[in-house]
mmCIF file of C-alpha atoms and ligand atoms in Angstrom:
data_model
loop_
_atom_site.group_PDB
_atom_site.id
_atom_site.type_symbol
_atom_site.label_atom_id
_atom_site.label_comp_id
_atom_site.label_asym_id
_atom_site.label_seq_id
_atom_site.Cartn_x
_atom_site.Cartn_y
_atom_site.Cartn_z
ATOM 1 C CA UNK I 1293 5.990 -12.782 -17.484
ATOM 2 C CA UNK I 1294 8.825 -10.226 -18.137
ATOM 3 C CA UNK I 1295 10.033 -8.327 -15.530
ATOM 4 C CA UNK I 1296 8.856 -5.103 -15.227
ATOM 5 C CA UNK I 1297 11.176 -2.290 -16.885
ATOM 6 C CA UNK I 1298 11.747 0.330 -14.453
ATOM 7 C CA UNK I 1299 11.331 3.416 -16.913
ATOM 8 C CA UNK I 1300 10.857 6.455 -14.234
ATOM 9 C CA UNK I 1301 9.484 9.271 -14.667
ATOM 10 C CA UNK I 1302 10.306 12.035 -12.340
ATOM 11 C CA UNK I 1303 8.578 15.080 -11.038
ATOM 12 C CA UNK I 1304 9.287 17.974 -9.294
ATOM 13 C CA UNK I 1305 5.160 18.804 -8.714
ATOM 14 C CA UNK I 1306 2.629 16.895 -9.232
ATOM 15 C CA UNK I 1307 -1.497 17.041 -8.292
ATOM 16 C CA UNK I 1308 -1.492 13.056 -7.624
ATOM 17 C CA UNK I 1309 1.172 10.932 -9.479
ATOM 18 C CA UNK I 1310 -1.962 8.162 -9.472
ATOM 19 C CA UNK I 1311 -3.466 10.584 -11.757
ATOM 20 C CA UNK I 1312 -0.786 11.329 -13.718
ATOM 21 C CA UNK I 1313 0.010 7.815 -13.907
ATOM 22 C CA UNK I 1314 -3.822 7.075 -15.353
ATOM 23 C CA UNK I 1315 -3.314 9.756 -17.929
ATOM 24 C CA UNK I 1316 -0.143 7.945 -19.141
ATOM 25 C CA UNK I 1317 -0.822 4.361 -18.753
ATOM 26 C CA UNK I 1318 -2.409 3.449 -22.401
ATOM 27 C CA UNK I 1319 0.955 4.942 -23.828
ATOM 28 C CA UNK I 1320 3.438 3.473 -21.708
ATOM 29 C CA UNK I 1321 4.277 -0.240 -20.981
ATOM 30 C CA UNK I 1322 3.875 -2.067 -18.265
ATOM 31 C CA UNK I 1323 6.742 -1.049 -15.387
ATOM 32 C CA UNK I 1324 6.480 2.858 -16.183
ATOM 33 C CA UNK I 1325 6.759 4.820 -12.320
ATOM 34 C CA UNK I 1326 5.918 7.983 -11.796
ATOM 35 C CA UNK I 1327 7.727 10.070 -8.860
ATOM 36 C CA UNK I 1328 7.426 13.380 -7.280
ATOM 37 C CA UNK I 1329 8.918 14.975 -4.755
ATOM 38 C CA UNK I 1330 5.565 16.261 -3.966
ATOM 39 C CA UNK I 1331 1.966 16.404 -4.684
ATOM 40 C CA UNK I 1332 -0.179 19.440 -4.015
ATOM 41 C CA UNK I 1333 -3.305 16.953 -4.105
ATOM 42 C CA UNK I 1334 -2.264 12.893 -3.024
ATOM 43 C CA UNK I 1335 -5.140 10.889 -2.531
ATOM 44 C CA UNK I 1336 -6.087 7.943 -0.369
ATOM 45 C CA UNK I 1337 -9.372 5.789 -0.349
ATOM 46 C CA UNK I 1338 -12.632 7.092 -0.941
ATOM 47 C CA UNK I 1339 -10.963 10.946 -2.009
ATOM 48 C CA UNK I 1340 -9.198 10.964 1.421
ATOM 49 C CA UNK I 1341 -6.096 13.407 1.365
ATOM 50 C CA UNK I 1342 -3.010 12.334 1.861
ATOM 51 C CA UNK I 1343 -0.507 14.220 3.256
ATOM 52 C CA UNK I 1344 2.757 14.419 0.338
ATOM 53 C CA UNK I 1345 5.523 17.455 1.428
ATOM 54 C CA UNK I 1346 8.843 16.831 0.392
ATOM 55 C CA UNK I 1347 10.935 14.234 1.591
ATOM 56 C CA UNK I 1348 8.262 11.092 1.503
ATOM 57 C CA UNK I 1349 8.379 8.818 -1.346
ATOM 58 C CA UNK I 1350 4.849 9.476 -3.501
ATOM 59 C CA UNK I 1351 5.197 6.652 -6.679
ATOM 60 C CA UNK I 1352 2.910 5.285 -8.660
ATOM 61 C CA UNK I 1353 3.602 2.559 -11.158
ATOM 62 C CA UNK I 1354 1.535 1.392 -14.310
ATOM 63 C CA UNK I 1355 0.620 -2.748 -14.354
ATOM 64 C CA UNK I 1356 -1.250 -3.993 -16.800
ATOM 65 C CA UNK I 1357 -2.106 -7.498 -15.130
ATOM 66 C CA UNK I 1358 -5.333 -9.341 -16.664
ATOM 67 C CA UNK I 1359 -7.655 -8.398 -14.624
ATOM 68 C CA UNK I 1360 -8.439 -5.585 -12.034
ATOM 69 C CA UNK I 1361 -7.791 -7.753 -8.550
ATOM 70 C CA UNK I 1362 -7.720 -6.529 -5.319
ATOM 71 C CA UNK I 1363 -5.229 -8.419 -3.992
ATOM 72 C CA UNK I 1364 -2.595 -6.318 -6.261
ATOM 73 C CA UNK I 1365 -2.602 -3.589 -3.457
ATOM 74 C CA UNK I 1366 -0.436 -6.482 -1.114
ATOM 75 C CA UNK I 1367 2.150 -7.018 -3.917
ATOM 76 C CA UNK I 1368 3.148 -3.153 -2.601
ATOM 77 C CA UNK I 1369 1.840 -3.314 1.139
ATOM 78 C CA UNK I 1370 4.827 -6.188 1.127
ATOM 79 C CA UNK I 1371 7.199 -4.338 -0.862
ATOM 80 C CA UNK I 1372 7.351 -1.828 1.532
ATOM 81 C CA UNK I 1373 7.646 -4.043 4.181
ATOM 82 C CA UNK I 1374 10.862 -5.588 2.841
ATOM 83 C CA UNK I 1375 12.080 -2.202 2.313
ATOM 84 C CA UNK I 1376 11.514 -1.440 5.769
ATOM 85 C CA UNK I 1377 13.226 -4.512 6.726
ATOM 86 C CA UNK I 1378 15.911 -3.445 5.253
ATOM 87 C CA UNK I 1379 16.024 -0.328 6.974
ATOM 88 C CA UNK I 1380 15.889 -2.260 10.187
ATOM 89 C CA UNK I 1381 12.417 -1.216 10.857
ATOM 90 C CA UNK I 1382 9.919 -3.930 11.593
ATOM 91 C CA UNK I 1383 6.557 -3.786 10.256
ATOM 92 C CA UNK I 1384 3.618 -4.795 9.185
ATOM 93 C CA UNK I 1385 0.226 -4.983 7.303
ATOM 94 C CA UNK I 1386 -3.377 -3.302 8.204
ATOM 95 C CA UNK I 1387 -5.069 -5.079 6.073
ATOM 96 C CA UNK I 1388 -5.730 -4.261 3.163
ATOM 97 C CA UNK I 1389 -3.808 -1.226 2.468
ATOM 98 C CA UNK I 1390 -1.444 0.350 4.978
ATOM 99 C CA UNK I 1391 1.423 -0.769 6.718
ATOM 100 C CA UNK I 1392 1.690 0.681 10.204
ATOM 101 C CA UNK I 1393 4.823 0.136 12.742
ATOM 102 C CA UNK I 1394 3.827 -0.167 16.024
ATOM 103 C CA UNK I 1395 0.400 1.537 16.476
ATOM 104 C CA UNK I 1396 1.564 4.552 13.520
ATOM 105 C CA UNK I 1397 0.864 4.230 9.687
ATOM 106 C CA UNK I 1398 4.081 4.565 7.631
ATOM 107 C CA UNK I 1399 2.356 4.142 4.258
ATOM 108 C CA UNK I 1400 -0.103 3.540 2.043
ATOM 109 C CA UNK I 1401 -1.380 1.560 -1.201
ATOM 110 C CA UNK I 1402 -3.606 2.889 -3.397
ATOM 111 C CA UNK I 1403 -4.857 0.744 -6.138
ATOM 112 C CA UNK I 1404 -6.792 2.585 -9.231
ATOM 113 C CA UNK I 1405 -7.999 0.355 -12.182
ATOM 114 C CA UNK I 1406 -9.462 0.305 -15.411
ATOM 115 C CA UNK I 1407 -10.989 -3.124 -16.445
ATOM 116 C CA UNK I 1408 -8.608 -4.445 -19.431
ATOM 117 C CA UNK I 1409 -5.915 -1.328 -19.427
ATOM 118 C CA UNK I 1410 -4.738 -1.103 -16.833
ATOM 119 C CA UNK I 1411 -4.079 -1.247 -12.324
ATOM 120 C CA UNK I 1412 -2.174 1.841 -11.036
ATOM 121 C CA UNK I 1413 -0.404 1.118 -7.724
ATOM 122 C CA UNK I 1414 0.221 3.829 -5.883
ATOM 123 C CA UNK I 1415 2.473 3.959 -2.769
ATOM 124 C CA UNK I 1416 2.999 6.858 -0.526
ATOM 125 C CA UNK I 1417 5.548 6.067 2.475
ATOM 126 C CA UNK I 1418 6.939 8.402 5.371
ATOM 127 C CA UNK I 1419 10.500 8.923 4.585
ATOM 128 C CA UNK I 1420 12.029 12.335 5.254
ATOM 129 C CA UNK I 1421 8.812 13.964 5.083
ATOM 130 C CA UNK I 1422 7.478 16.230 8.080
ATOM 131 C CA UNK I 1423 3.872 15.027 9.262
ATOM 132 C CA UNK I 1424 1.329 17.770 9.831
ATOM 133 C CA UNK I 1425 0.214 17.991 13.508
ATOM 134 C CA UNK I 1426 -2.903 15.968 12.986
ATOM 135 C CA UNK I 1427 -1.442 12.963 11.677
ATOM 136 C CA UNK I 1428 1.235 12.774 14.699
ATOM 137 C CA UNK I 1429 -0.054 10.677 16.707
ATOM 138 C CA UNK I 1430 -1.540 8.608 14.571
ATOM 139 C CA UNK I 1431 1.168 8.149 11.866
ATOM 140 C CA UNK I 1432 5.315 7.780 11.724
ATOM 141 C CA UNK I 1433 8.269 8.049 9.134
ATOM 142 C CA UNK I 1434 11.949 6.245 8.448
ATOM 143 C CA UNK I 1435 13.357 9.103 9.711
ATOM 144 C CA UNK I 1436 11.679 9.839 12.813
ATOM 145 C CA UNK I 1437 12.282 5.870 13.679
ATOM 146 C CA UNK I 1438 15.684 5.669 12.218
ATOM 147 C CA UNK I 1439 17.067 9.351 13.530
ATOM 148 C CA UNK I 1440 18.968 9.920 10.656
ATOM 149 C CA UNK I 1441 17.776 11.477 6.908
ATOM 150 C CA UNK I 1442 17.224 8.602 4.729
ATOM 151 C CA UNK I 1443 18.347 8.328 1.169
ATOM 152 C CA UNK I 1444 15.167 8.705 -0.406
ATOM 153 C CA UNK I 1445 16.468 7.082 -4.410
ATOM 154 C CA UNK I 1446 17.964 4.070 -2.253
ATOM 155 C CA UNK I 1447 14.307 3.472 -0.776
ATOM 156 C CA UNK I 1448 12.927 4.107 -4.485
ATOM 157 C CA UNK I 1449 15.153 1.644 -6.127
ATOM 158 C CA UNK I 1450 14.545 -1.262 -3.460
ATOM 159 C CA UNK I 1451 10.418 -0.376 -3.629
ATOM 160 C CA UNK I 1452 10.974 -0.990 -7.204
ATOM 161 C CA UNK I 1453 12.792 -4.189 -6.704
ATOM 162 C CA UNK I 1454 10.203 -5.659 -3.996
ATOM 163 C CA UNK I 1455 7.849 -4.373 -6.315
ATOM 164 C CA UNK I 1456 8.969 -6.288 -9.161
ATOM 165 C CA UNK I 1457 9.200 -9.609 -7.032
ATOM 166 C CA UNK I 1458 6.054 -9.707 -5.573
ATOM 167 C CA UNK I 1459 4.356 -9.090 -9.039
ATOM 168 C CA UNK I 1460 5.958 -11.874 -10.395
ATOM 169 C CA UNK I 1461 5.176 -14.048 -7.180
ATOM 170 C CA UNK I 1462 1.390 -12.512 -7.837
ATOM 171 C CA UNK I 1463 1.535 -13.655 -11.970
ATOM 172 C CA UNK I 1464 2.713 -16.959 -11.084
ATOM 173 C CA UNK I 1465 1.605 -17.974 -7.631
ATOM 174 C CA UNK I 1466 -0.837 -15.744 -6.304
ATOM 175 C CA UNK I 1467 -1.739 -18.216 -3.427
ATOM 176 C CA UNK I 1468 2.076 -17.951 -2.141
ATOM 177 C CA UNK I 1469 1.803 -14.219 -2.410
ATOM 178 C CA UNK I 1470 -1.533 -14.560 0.214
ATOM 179 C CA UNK I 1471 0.788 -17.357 2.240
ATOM 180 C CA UNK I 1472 3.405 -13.924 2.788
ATOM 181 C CA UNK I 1473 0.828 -11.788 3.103
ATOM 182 C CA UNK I 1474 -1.133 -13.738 5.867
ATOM 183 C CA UNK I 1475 2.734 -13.986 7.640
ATOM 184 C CA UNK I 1476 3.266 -9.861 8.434
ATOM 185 C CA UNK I 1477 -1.107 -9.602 8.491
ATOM 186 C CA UNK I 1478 -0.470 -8.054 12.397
ATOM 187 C CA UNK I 1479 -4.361 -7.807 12.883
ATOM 188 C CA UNK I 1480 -4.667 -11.416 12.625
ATOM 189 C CA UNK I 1481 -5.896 -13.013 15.825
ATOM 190 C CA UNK I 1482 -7.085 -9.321 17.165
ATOM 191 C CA UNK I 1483 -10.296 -7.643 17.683
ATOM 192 C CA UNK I 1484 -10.688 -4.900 15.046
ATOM 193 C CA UNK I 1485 -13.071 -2.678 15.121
ATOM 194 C CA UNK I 1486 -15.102 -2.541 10.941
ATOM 195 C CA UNK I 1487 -16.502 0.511 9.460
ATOM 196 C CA UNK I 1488 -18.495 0.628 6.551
ATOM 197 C CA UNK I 1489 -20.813 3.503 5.555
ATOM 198 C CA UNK I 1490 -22.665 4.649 8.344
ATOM 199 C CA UNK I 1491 -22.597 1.459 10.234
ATOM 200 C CA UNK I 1492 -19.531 -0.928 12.052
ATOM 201 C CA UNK I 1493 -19.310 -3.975 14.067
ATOM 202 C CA UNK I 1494 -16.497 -5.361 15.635
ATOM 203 C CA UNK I 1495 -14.639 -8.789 15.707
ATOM 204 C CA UNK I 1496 -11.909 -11.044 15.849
ATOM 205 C CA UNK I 1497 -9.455 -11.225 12.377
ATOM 206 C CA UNK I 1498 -9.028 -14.466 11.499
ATOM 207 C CA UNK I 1499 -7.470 -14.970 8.521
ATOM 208 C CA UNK I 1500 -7.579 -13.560 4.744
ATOM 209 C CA UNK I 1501 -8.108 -15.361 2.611
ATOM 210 C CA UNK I 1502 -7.062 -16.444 -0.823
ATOM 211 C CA UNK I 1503 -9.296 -13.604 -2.834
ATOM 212 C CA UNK I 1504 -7.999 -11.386 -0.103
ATOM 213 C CA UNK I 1505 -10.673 -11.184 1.780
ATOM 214 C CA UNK I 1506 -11.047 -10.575 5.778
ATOM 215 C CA UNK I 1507 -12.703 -13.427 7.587
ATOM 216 C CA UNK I 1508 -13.636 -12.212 10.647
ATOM 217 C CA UNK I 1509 -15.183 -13.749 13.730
ATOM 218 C CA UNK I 1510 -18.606 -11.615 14.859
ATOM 219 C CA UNK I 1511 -19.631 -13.067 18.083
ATOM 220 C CA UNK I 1512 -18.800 -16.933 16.802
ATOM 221 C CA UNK I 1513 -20.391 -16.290 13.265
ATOM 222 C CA UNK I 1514 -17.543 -16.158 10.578
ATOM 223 C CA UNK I 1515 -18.184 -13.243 8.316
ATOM 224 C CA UNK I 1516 -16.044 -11.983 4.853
ATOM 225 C CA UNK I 1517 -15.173 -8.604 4.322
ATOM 226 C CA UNK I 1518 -14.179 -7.769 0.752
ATOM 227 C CA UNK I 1519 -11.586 -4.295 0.252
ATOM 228 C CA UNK I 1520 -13.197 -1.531 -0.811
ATOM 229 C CA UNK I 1521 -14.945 0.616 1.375
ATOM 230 C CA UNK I 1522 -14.292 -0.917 4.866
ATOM 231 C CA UNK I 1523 -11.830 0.713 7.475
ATOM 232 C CA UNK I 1524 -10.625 -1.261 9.991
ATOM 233 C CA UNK I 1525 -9.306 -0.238 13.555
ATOM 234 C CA UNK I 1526 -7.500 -2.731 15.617
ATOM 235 C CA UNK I 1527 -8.506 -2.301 18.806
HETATM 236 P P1 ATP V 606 -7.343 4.444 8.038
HETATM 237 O O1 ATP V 606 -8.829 4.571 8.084
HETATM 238 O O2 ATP V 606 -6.758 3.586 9.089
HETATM 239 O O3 ATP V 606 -6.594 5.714 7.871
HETATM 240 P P2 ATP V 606 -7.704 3.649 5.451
HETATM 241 O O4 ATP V 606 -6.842 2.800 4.598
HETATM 242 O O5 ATP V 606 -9.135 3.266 5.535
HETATM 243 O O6 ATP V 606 -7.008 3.622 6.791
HETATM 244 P P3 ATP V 606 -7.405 5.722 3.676
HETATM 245 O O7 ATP V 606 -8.588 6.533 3.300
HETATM 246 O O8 ATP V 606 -7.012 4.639 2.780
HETATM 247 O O9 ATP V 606 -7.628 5.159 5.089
HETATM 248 O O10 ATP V 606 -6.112 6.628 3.923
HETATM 249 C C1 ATP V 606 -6.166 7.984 4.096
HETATM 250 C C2 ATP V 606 -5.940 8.302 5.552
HETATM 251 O O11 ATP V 606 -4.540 8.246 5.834
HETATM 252 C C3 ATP V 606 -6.329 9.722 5.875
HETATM 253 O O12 ATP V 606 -7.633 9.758 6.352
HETATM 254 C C4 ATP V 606 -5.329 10.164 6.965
HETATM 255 O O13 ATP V 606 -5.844 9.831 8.220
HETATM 256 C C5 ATP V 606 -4.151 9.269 6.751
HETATM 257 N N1 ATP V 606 -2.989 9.970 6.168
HETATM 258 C C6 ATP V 606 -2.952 10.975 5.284
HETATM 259 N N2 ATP V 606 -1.690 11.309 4.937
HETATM 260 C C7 ATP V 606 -0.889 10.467 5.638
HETATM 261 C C8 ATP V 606 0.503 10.277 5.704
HETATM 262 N N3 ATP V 606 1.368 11.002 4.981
HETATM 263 N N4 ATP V 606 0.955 9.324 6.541
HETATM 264 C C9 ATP V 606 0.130 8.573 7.282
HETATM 265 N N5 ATP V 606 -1.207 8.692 7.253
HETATM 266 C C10 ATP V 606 -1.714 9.625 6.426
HETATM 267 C C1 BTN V 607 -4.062 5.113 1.825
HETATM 268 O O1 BTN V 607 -3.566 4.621 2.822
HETATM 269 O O2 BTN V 607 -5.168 5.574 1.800
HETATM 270 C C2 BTN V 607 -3.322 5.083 0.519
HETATM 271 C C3 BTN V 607 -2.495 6.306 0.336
HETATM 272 C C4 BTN V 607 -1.775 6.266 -0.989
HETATM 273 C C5 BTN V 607 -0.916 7.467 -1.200
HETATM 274 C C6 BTN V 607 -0.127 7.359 -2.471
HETATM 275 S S1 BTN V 607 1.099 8.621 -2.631
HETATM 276 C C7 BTN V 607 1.360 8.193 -4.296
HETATM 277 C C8 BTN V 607 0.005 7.902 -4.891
HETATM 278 N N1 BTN V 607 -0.636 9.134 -5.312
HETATM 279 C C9 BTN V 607 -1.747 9.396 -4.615
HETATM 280 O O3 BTN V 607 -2.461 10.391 -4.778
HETATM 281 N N2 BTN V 607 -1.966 8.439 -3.713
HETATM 282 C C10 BTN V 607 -0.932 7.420 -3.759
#
């Protein structure tokens, strides 16, 4: 596998660079980011908005793996965990796609894909960025934990390096990239609370598994939950 090329394309406005990203990706190779420094219209799952004012880091990058897998979405939950590291800011994952410190969500993966073109893997993380009032208690950014502004191309250019390394870890060994991923899991061993549709139940985390799956434990019966349209509170 070759490693990805780190073309970037940068914007000043933007309605969702995951869009933008889709509208590019049959033209551009494999690698290509997009980056704004804001987007009137960021998306999480299921057409949730997601806050994007100046200041955060909104990217989106174009793969074109083989196939459209879920566990993609950790190759970015854990490169934003190394680049938190780095930072000095412990964190980890909320399976499948956020990465929370403490109790508070920091970021996001969103994974968009088009069987045989292409995966977009979008990553939204609190840098610089004020959060609006109904997000504060429930999510946190670099520079409210740091207490300093952060250099916001310094946090691109390591995302992109994680990035890179954990793709390559994901083309070659994916069961080593679940090994890492199962190591800064945090809900493992808790009781989460599982929302689906109308309905939820709650349980203990187990362990994900090597699709990426959640087993869970549901009053002593082991049960799989697949990404997608689950939410999951740890409780
Ligand atoms: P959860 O249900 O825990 O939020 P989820 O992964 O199921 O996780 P998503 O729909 O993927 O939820 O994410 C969108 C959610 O993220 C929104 O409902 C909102 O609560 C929250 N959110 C939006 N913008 C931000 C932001 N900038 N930082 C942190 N959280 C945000
Ligand atoms: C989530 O937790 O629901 C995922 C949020 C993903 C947000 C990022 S910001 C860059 C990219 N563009 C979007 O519209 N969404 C993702």
């Amino acid at each position: 596998m070759e490693k990805l090329k780190p073309r970037i394309i940068r914007l000043d406005e933007v309605d969702s660079t995951n869009e933008y990203a889709k509208g590019i990706a049959p033209d551009v190779p494999e690698g290509t980011v997009v980056v704004a420094r804001r987007q009137t219209s960021g998306r999480g799952r299921r057409g949730r908005s997601w806050a994007s004012p100046e200041g955060g880091l909104w990217m989106s990058v174009v793969l074109k793996p083989k196939k459209v897998d879920p566990r993609l979405v950790f190759t970015g939950a854990l490169a934003v965990v190394d680049v938190l590291d780095e930072f000095g800011i412990r964190s980890g994952i909320k399976w499948p796609n956020d990465v929370w410190v403490d109790r508070k969500k920091i970021a996001g993966v969103l994974t968009e894909g088009k069987a045989g073109q292409y995966v977009i893997l979008g990553i939204g993380l609190n840098v610089n960025n004020p959060l609006p009032a109904e997000l504060r208690e429930t999510a946190t950014s670099m520079i409210y934990l740091i207490g300093a502004k952060v250099p916001l191309d310094k946090v691109l250019e390591r995302l992109v390096f994680h990035l890179n390394a954990w793709y390559r870890l994901y083309r070659a060994r994916p069961d080593l990239l679940m090994v890492k991923v199962r190591e800064r899991t945090f809900i493992l061993g808790r009781i989460v609370e599982v929302s689906q549709d109308e309905s939820s139940f709650v349980g203990r985390a187990v362990d994900v598994l090597d699709d990426g799956s959640l087993l869970l434990d549901v009053n002593g019966e082991l049960r799989r939950v697949v990404h997608g349209d689950v939410s999951l509170r740890p409780l």
